[in-house]
Short mmCIF file of C-alpha atoms in Angstrom, two decimals:
data_model
loop_
_atom_site.label_atom_id
_atom_site.label_comp_id
_atom_site.label_asym_id
_atom_site.label_seq_id
_atom_site.Cartn_x
_atom_site.Cartn_y
_atom_site.Cartn_z
CA MET A 112 0.00 0.00 0.00
CA ARG A 113 1.42 3.38 -0.94
CA THR A 114 1.13 6.04 1.76
CA SER A 115 0.37 9.70 1.46
CA PHE A 116 2.17 10.46 4.71
CA GLY A 117 4.94 12.01 2.63
CA LEU A 118 2.52 14.77 1.74
CA CYS A 119 2.82 16.05 5.31
CA LEU A 120 6.57 16.21 4.78
CA ALA A 121 6.03 18.14 1.57
CA ALA A 122 3.90 20.60 3.51
CA LEU A 123 6.75 20.99 5.96
CA LEU A 124 9.22 21.84 3.20
CA LEU A 125 6.96 24.12 1.20
CA GLY A 126 5.15 25.78 4.05
CA SER A 127 1.41 26.10 4.54
CA SER A 128 -0.45 29.36 4.70
CA SER A 129 -2.69 27.99 7.44
CA LEU A 130 0.30 27.64 9.76
CA PHE A 131 1.95 31.05 9.58
CA GLY A 132 1.12 34.21 11.47
CA GLN A 133 0.75 32.41 14.80
CA THR A 134 3.52 34.25 16.57
CA THR A 135 4.22 37.92 17.09
CA ASN A 136 7.89 37.17 17.68
CA ALA A 137 9.76 37.90 14.46
CA ASP A 138 12.90 36.13 15.68
CA ALA A 139 10.90 32.97 16.42
CA GLU A 140 9.45 33.06 12.94
CA LYS A 141 12.95 33.46 11.46
CA ALA A 142 14.16 30.46 13.47
CA LEU A 143 11.23 28.44 12.15
CA SER A 144 12.11 29.39 8.57
CA LYS A 145 15.74 28.38 9.12
CA GLY A 146 14.54 25.04 10.49
CA GLN A 147 12.52 24.42 7.35
CA ASP A 148 15.48 25.27 5.14
CA ALA A 149 17.75 22.97 7.13
CA PHE A 150 15.37 20.07 6.85
CA GLU A 151 14.96 20.67 3.13
CA ASP A 152 18.75 20.31 2.91
CA ASP A 153 18.48 16.97 4.77
CA LYS A 154 19.99 18.44 7.94
CA SER A 155 17.56 17.05 10.49
CA ASN A 156 19.60 17.81 13.61
CA ALA A 157 20.13 21.39 12.52
CA ALA A 158 16.42 21.70 11.81
CA ILE A 159 15.60 20.52 15.32
CA ARG A 160 18.01 23.08 16.80
CA HIS A 161 16.29 25.88 14.89
CA PHE A 162 12.83 24.68 15.95
CA ASN A 163 14.11 24.46 19.53
CA LYS A 164 15.19 28.09 19.24
CA ALA A 165 11.79 29.11 17.90
CA ILE A 166 10.11 27.43 20.88
CA GLU A 167 12.57 29.02 23.29
CA LEU A 168 11.71 32.44 21.85
CA ASP A 169 7.96 31.74 21.92
CA PRO A 170 6.90 28.75 24.08
CA ASN A 171 3.35 29.02 22.71
CA TYR A 172 4.38 28.79 19.05
CA ALA A 173 2.21 25.89 17.85
CA ASP A 174 3.79 25.81 14.38
CA ALA A 175 7.24 25.18 15.83
CA TYR A 176 6.02 22.19 17.83
CA TYR A 177 4.27 20.85 14.72
CA TYR A 178 7.34 21.14 12.50
CA ARG A 179 9.67 19.69 15.11
CA GLY A 180 7.21 16.83 15.49
CA GLU A 181 7.42 16.20 11.75
CA VAL A 182 11.21 15.95 11.93
CA TYR A 183 11.03 13.60 14.92
CA SER A 184 8.51 11.48 13.03
CA TYR A 185 10.83 11.38 10.02
CA LEU A 186 13.67 10.25 12.31
CA GLU A 187 11.34 7.61 13.82
CA LYS A 188 11.60 9.22 17.24
CA TYR A 189 7.94 8.58 17.86
CA PRO A 190 7.56 9.46 21.57
CA GLU A 191 9.11 12.87 20.90
CA ALA A 192 6.95 13.34 17.81
CA LEU A 193 3.78 12.46 19.73
CA ALA A 194 4.66 14.93 22.47
CA ASP A 195 5.23 17.73 19.96
CA PHE A 196 2.09 17.07 17.93
CA SER A 197 0.02 16.89 21.11
CA LYS A 198 1.47 20.21 22.31
CA ALA A 199 0.75 21.78 18.91
CA VAL A 200 -2.94 20.81 18.88
CA LYS A 201 -3.33 21.86 22.51
CA LEU A 202 -2.03 25.31 21.60
CA ASN A 203 -4.01 25.46 18.36
CA PRO A 204 -6.94 23.01 18.02
CA LYS A 205 -7.42 24.25 14.45
CA LEU A 206 -4.02 22.93 13.39
CA GLY A 207 -5.25 20.03 11.28
CA GLU A 208 -1.75 19.20 10.04
CA ALA A 209 -0.69 18.40 13.61
CA PHE A 210 -3.63 16.03 14.08
CA GLN A 211 -2.65 14.36 10.82
CA GLY A 212 0.99 14.17 11.90
CA ARG A 213 0.03 12.57 15.20
CA GLY A 214 -2.26 10.18 13.36
CA THR A 215 0.67 9.21 11.17
CA VAL A 216 2.75 8.36 14.24
CA TYR A 217 -0.07 6.26 15.63
CA PHE A 218 -0.31 4.49 12.27
CA LYS A 219 3.43 3.80 12.16
CA THR A 220 3.29 2.37 15.68
CA SER A 221 0.32 0.11 14.82
CA LYS A 222 -2.20 2.09 16.89
CA TYR A 223 -4.73 2.16 14.11
CA ALA A 224 -7.84 3.08 16.11
CA GLU A 225 -6.06 6.13 17.52
CA ALA A 226 -4.86 6.97 14.01
CA VAL A 227 -8.45 6.94 12.74
CA GLU A 228 -9.47 9.35 15.50
CA ASP A 229 -6.72 11.84 14.67
CA PHE A 230 -7.20 11.65 10.90
CA THR A 231 -10.90 12.29 11.54
CA ARG A 232 -9.98 15.38 13.58
CA ALA A 233 -7.77 16.58 10.72
CA ILE A 234 -10.67 16.12 8.30
CA ARG A 235 -13.00 18.09 10.57
CA VAL A 236 -10.56 21.00 10.40
CA ASP A 237 -10.29 20.75 6.60
CA ARG A 238 -12.84 18.57 4.84
CA GLN A 239 -11.04 19.16 1.54
CA ASN A 240 -7.87 17.45 2.82
CA ALA A 241 -7.44 14.57 0.39
CA SER A 242 -4.35 13.10 2.04
CA ALA A 243 -6.12 12.92 5.42
CA HIS A 244 -8.94 10.95 3.81
CA ASN A 245 -6.39 8.64 2.22
CA ASP A 246 -4.51 8.23 5.51
CA ARG A 247 -7.70 7.45 7.40
CA GLY A 248 -8.52 4.95 4.67
CA GLN A 249 -5.21 3.24 5.32
CA ALA A 250 -5.91 3.06 9.05
CA TYR A 251 -9.35 1.59 8.34
CA PHE A 252 -7.64 -0.88 6.00
CA LYS A 253 -5.34 -2.02 8.81
CA LEU A 254 -8.38 -2.48 11.05
CA GLY A 255 -10.00 -4.69 8.41
CA LYS A 256 -12.71 -2.09 7.75
CA PHE A 257 -12.36 -2.27 4.00
CA ASN A 258 -15.66 -0.65 3.08
CA GLU A 259 -14.85 2.40 5.21
CA ALA A 260 -11.40 2.49 3.62
CA ILE A 261 -12.92 2.39 0.13
CA THR A 262 -15.20 5.31 1.01
CA ASP A 263 -12.23 7.39 2.14
CA TYR A 264 -10.10 6.50 -0.89
CA THR A 265 -12.97 7.44 -3.18
CA ARG A 266 -13.25 10.82 -1.49
CA ALA A 267 -9.49 11.36 -1.81
CA ILE A 268 -9.72 10.65 -5.55
CA GLN A 269 -12.48 13.23 -5.89
CA LEU A 270 -10.59 15.87 -3.91
CA ASP A 271 -7.14 15.54 -5.45
CA PRO A 272 -7.01 14.05 -8.96
CA GLU A 273 -3.29 14.89 -9.21
CA GLU A 274 -2.49 12.33 -6.50
CA ALA A 275 -5.14 9.92 -7.75
CA SER A 276 -2.61 7.27 -8.79
CA THR A 277 -1.87 6.56 -5.14
CA TYR A 278 -5.51 6.64 -4.14
CA PHE A 279 -6.65 4.37 -7.01
CA TYR A 280 -4.01 1.83 -6.04
CA ASN A 281 -4.99 1.93 -2.37
CA ARG A 282 -8.66 1.52 -3.25
CA GLY A 283 -7.77 -1.37 -5.54
CA GLU A 284 -6.00 -3.12 -2.69
CA ALA A 285 -9.03 -2.67 -0.43
CA LEU A 286 -11.32 -4.02 -3.16
CA PHE A 287 -9.03 -7.04 -3.47
CA ASN A 288 -9.54 -7.75 0.22
CA ILE A 289 -13.32 -7.95 -0.18
CA ASN A 290 -12.98 -10.21 -3.23
CA LYS A 291 -14.10 -7.59 -5.76
CA PHE A 292 -11.42 -8.65 -8.19
CA PRO A 293 -12.65 -7.05 -11.46
CA GLU A 294 -13.18 -3.71 -9.70
CA ALA A 295 -9.74 -3.95 -8.09
CA ILE A 296 -8.15 -4.68 -11.47
CA ALA A 297 -9.85 -1.60 -12.92
CA ASP A 298 -8.48 0.61 -10.12
CA CYS A 299 -4.96 -0.80 -10.41
CA THR A 300 -5.06 -0.31 -14.17
CA LYS A 301 -6.09 3.32 -13.68
CA SER A 302 -3.26 3.79 -11.19
CA ILE A 303 -0.78 2.34 -13.70
CA GLU A 304 -2.06 4.65 -16.44
CA LEU A 305 -1.43 7.65 -14.19
CA ASP A 306 1.93 6.44 -12.87
CA PRO A 307 3.42 3.54 -14.88
CA GLU A 308 6.64 3.59 -12.84
CA ASN A 309 4.94 2.61 -9.57
CA PRO A 310 5.44 -1.16 -9.08
CA GLU A 311 2.79 -1.61 -6.40
CA PRO A 312 -0.37 -1.64 -8.55
CA TYR A 313 1.26 -4.20 -10.84
CA TYR A 314 1.65 -6.86 -8.17
CA ILE A 315 -1.74 -6.14 -6.60
CA ARG A 316 -3.31 -6.43 -10.05
CA GLY A 317 -1.34 -9.64 -10.46
CA LEU A 318 -2.87 -11.02 -7.27
CA ASN A 319 -6.33 -10.18 -8.57
CA TYR A 320 -5.60 -11.90 -11.86
CA SER A 321 -4.40 -14.97 -9.95
CA GLN A 322 -7.70 -15.08 -8.05
CA LEU A 323 -9.50 -15.08 -11.40
CA LYS A 324 -7.22 -17.92 -12.63
CA LYS A 325 -5.68 -15.63 -15.27
CA THR A 326 -2.22 -17.11 -14.93
CA GLU A 327 -0.47 -15.38 -17.82
CA GLU A 328 -1.73 -11.94 -16.84
CA ALA A 329 -0.75 -12.53 -13.20
CA ILE A 330 2.81 -13.59 -14.01
CA ALA A 331 3.18 -10.70 -16.48
CA ASP A 332 2.20 -8.22 -13.76
CA PHE A 333 4.52 -9.73 -11.16
CA ASN A 334 7.36 -9.60 -13.69
CA LYS A 335 6.52 -5.99 -14.57
CA ALA A 336 6.55 -5.00 -10.92
CA ILE A 337 10.05 -6.43 -10.52
CA GLU A 338 11.20 -4.93 -13.82
CA THR A 339 9.96 -1.52 -12.68
CA ASP A 340 11.69 -1.83 -9.32
CA PRO A 341 14.24 -4.70 -9.08
CA ASP A 342 14.71 -4.01 -5.37
CA ASN A 343 11.03 -4.11 -4.48
CA SER A 344 10.74 -6.86 -1.90
CA ASN A 345 6.95 -6.97 -2.02
CA ALA A 346 6.96 -7.78 -5.72
CA TYR A 347 9.28 -10.74 -5.13
CA ALA A 348 7.23 -11.86 -2.13
CA PHE A 349 3.93 -11.88 -4.00
CA ARG A 350 5.40 -13.51 -7.10
CA GLY A 351 7.00 -16.13 -4.88
CA ALA A 352 3.71 -16.87 -3.14
CA TYR A 353 1.93 -17.19 -6.47
CA LEU A 354 4.61 -19.47 -7.97
CA ASN A 355 4.41 -21.65 -4.86
CA ASP A 356 0.63 -21.91 -5.25
CA ALA A 357 1.07 -22.67 -8.96
CA GLY A 358 3.07 -25.81 -8.16
CA LYS A 359 6.53 -24.30 -8.58
CA PRO A 360 7.83 -24.39 -4.99
CA ALA A 361 11.53 -24.07 -5.85
CA GLU A 362 11.01 -20.94 -7.95
CA GLY A 363 8.57 -19.57 -5.42
CA MET A 364 10.93 -20.08 -2.49
CA ALA A 365 13.77 -18.41 -4.41
CA ASP A 366 11.60 -15.31 -4.80
CA LEU A 367 10.50 -15.39 -1.17
CA ASP A 368 14.11 -15.71 -0.01
CA LYS A 369 15.00 -12.77 -2.26
CA ALA A 370 12.21 -10.70 -0.70
CA VAL A 371 13.57 -11.27 2.80
CA GLU A 372 17.14 -10.65 1.64
CA LEU A 373 16.21 -7.34 0.01
CA GLU A 374 14.29 -6.00 2.99
CA PRO A 375 14.89 -7.87 6.27
CA THR A 376 12.59 -5.51 8.18
CA ASN A 377 9.60 -5.95 5.85
CA PRO A 378 7.03 -8.31 7.39
CA VAL A 379 5.49 -9.22 4.01
CA GLY A 380 8.36 -11.48 2.94
CA TYR A 381 8.37 -13.33 6.25
CA ARG A 382 4.59 -13.67 6.26
CA LEU A 383 4.36 -15.10 2.76
CA ARG A 384 7.39 -17.34 3.20
CA GLY A 385 5.92 -18.53 6.49
CA ARG A 386 2.72 -19.31 4.61
CA ALA A 387 4.70 -21.33 2.03
CA PHE A 388 6.49 -23.24 4.79
CA THR A 389 3.11 -23.90 6.44
CA LEU A 390 1.65 -25.32 3.24
CA GLY A 391 4.81 -27.42 2.85
CA LYS A 392 4.48 -28.76 6.42
CA GLU A 393 7.86 -27.28 7.39
CA HIS A 394 6.57 -26.24 10.76
CA PRO A 395 9.72 -24.99 12.56
CA LYS A 396 10.65 -22.77 9.61
CA ALA A 397 7.05 -21.57 9.34
CA LEU A 398 6.93 -20.61 13.02
CA ALA A 399 10.22 -18.73 12.79
CA ASP A 400 9.02 -16.66 9.84
CA LEU A 401 5.53 -16.02 11.19
CA ASN A 402 6.88 -15.02 14.59
CA LYS A 403 9.18 -12.54 12.84
CA SER A 404 6.30 -11.21 10.75
CA ILE A 405 4.20 -10.62 13.88
CA GLU A 406 7.14 -8.96 15.63
CA LEU A 407 7.49 -6.53 12.71
CA ASP A 408 3.75 -5.99 12.17
CA PRO A 409 1.61 -7.13 15.11
CA GLY A 410 -1.56 -5.82 13.47
CA HIS A 411 -1.65 -8.02 10.36
CA HIS A 412 -4.25 -10.76 10.66
CA TRP A 413 -2.87 -13.27 8.14
CA SER A 414 0.28 -13.88 10.19
CA TYR A 415 -1.89 -15.03 13.08
CA PHE A 416 -4.02 -17.16 10.76
CA TRP A 417 -1.08 -19.08 9.33
CA ARG A 418 0.60 -19.46 12.71
CA GLY A 419 -2.71 -20.78 14.00
CA VAL A 420 -2.70 -23.33 11.19
CA VAL A 421 0.82 -24.41 12.17
CA TYR A 422 -0.20 -24.80 15.82
CA SER A 423 -3.24 -26.79 14.72
CA ASN A 424 -1.03 -29.10 12.65
CA LEU A 425 1.21 -29.55 15.70
CA ASP A 426 -1.84 -30.37 17.90
CA LYS A 427 -1.24 -27.25 19.98
CA ASP A 428 -4.94 -26.49 20.05
CA ALA A 429 -4.92 -23.78 22.73
CA ASP A 430 -2.26 -21.81 20.86
CA ALA A 431 -4.09 -22.33 17.58
CA ILE A 432 -7.38 -21.09 19.07
CA GLU A 433 -5.65 -17.98 20.44
CA ASP A 434 -4.08 -17.11 17.08
CA LEU A 435 -7.18 -17.84 15.01
CA THR A 436 -9.24 -15.71 17.39
CA LYS A 437 -6.74 -12.88 16.93
CA HIS A 438 -7.03 -13.27 13.15
CA ILE A 439 -10.82 -13.01 13.31
CA GLU A 440 -10.71 -9.99 15.65
CA LEU A 441 -8.28 -8.16 13.37
CA ASN A 442 -10.22 -9.06 10.23
CA PRO A 443 -13.91 -8.46 11.05
CA GLY A 444 -14.84 -7.13 7.63
CA SER A 445 -13.86 -10.19 5.59
CA PRO A 446 -15.03 -13.78 5.28
CA ASN A 447 -13.33 -15.92 7.91
CA GLN A 448 -14.90 -19.29 7.12
CA GLU A 449 -11.59 -21.15 7.00
CA ALA A 450 -10.55 -19.65 10.34
CA TYR A 451 -13.88 -20.67 11.88
CA ARG A 452 -13.52 -24.18 10.47
CA ILE A 453 -10.01 -24.71 11.80
CA ARG A 454 -10.80 -23.12 15.16
CA GLY A 455 -13.92 -25.27 15.36
CA ALA A 456 -11.78 -28.37 14.82
CA CYS A 457 -9.41 -27.22 17.57
CA TYR A 458 -12.34 -26.70 19.94
CA ALA A 459 -13.57 -30.20 19.09
CA GLU A 460 -10.13 -31.69 19.76
CA SER A 461 -10.24 -29.89 23.12
CA SER A 462 -13.68 -31.41 23.85
CA LYS A 463 -15.28 -27.95 23.73
CA PHE A 464 -18.04 -29.18 21.48
CA GLU A 465 -20.50 -26.30 21.92
CA ASN A 466 -17.79 -23.85 20.87
CA ALA A 467 -17.00 -26.14 17.95
CA ILE A 468 -20.64 -26.23 16.83
CA GLU A 469 -20.80 -22.43 16.98
CA ASP A 470 -17.69 -22.06 14.82
CA PHE A 471 -18.70 -24.69 12.27
CA THR A 472 -22.08 -22.98 11.99
CA LYS A 473 -20.38 -19.66 11.25
CA GLY A 474 -18.31 -21.40 8.61
CA LEU A 475 -21.53 -22.62 6.98
CA ASP A 476 -22.88 -19.12 6.39
CA PRO A 477 -24.77 -19.21 3.04
CA LYS A 478 -22.61 -16.39 1.67
CA PHE A 479 -19.70 -18.84 1.64
CA SER A 480 -21.62 -21.33 -0.52
CA GLY A 481 -19.36 -23.03 -3.02
CA ASP A 482 -16.21 -22.71 -0.93
CA PRO A 483 -14.48 -26.12 -1.00
CA SER A 484 -13.68 -25.98 2.70
CA GLN A 485 -17.29 -25.34 3.64
CA ASN A 486 -18.30 -28.97 3.26
CA LEU A 487 -15.77 -29.88 5.94
CA CYS A 488 -17.80 -27.76 8.37
CA TYR A 489 -20.69 -30.19 7.93
CA TYR A 490 -18.34 -33.04 8.77
CA GLY A 491 -16.90 -31.31 11.82
CA ARG A 492 -20.27 -30.17 13.11
CA ALA A 493 -21.70 -33.67 12.65
CA GLU A 494 -18.97 -35.06 14.91
CA ALA A 495 -19.59 -32.31 17.48
CA TYR A 496 -23.34 -32.92 17.40
CA LEU A 497 -22.75 -36.64 17.97
CA GLN A 498 -20.52 -35.92 20.96
CA THR A 499 -23.26 -33.74 22.50
CA GLY A 500 -25.99 -36.32 21.92
CA LYS A 501 -27.69 -34.46 19.05
CA LYS A 502 -27.97 -37.51 16.83
CA GLU A 503 -30.57 -36.25 14.35
CA GLU A 504 -28.62 -33.06 13.71
CA ALA A 505 -25.43 -35.11 13.36
CA LEU A 506 -27.04 -37.42 10.79
CA ASP A 507 -28.38 -34.49 8.79
CA ASP A 508 -24.93 -32.87 8.63
CA VAL A 509 -23.00 -35.99 7.69
CA ASN A 510 -25.53 -36.75 4.94
CA LYS A 511 -24.96 -33.26 3.53
CA PHE A 512 -21.24 -33.91 3.57
CA ILE A 513 -21.57 -37.27 1.81
CA ASP A 514 -23.87 -35.75 -0.82
CA GLN A 515 -20.92 -33.59 -1.87
CA ASP A 516 -18.07 -36.03 -1.21
CA LYS A 517 -18.80 -39.74 -1.56
CA LYS A 518 -15.14 -40.79 -1.54
CA MET A 519 -14.14 -40.03 2.05
CA ALA A 520 -14.12 -43.23 4.08
CA GLY A 521 -14.12 -41.32 7.36
CA ALA A 522 -17.55 -39.88 6.58
CA TYR A 523 -19.07 -43.35 6.35
CA ASN A 524 -17.36 -44.30 9.60
CA LEU A 525 -18.89 -41.22 11.24
CA ARG A 526 -22.33 -41.96 9.87
CA GLY A 527 -21.97 -45.56 10.98
CA ARG A 528 -21.25 -44.42 14.52
CA ILE A 529 -24.24 -42.09 14.39
CA TYR A 530 -26.48 -44.95 13.25
CA ASN A 531 -25.13 -47.13 16.08
CA ALA A 532 -25.94 -44.38 18.58
CA MET A 533 -29.47 -44.29 17.14
CA GLY A 534 -29.80 -48.07 17.43
CA LYS A 535 -29.87 -48.56 13.64
CA THR A 536 -27.39 -51.42 13.46
CA LYS A 537 -28.21 -52.50 9.90
CA GLU A 538 -27.50 -49.07 8.47
CA ALA A 539 -24.42 -48.82 10.68
CA ASP A 540 -23.04 -52.11 9.34
CA GLU A 541 -23.61 -51.00 5.75
CA ASP A 542 -21.71 -47.77 6.33
CA MET A 543 -18.84 -49.52 8.09
CA LYS A 544 -18.39 -51.70 4.99
CA LYS A 545 -18.10 -48.53 2.92
CA THR A 546 -15.18 -47.38 5.05
CA ILE A 547 -13.24 -50.17 3.35
CA SER A 548 -14.52 -49.40 -0.15
CA PRO A 549 -16.22 -46.00 -0.41
CA GLU A 550 -18.10 -45.02 -3.53
CA LYS A 551 -16.02 -44.11 -6.58
#
């Protein structure tokens, strides 16, 4: 996702008419101007000294606190930046840029709810602020509130067509996350038309093409993303994940390794490589990568999902339930049927059958109809119903499973046990025979 947080930095360098004229001390204003010039020349420490001087000359100079906060934010000195932005808005509640700057710090430190609040305050000060709408959209995105994010990105596009390439791409990524693949492709294509040198919309469009089984288009976009920016770790990570899914694990792992090598502090490479290790049953390697991904980005739900899958495979059901619950909490706006199914199975293994029934039922939501994993929810719920003495419900569920999958011997074994519990020994015997030779 491309940020618009740099626009705040541009405002710092160029100045903003809404910020000046807030001191009667001419020397303080001169010090502020020198600080801006120093920062424009990439002299951050000198800039801070000048802003310090401006504050010394006028302790109530809100602009000086704001600009010093921007430099601290740039230097990733977030506690200092927060203190300065907070002081600025206390002195001048109409200083929308300071609310936006503080929101940016909250975003960078994974405090997305607080970021939304501050970006909203910035928008209240200036409802024509396109970058604040975009930034709030990004915070909503991190919270899994994709529809709210899309609304904000759309508003940003309307307000600032010159920056629309960034906003189209961000909206395309949000659309991807709610499975609106054609619409996401259209937005990424528009972003590429406006800025063909930005690699990000290429790989997101590639992911959308892969979801639509358009293999050639997907690979072409991943290749283009890397061609446009050979050092872009995300492009390698996504291409690697796709190649792994396409049955080319060696090529995929080479790309995923390259992604981590290029940017060791980027959680995306670790997350997607951890996913590949999970699918390949390489559990220790998967845990190492997913732990690293969570360390770098504790707010990303998929890292918890895949680590939960690993724990489930290792029969660490309590750990799996904790991680899958975290995934669901962080991702409330998207379908979570697979997470419910796996968590339901973990509850069942832990003899928490009522919890299991609840999760399998959520996984059977009609809106997920057609998902291959959904049928397994019938199987899991049938077992849980049997364990809680609900034999009729169990029989109904296992029959639904068998209607869709007549080749699984375990389903006939389960139905046989249900028939035995109901006292229907003839039907039970017939099903037990099918466990040896299920239908073709």
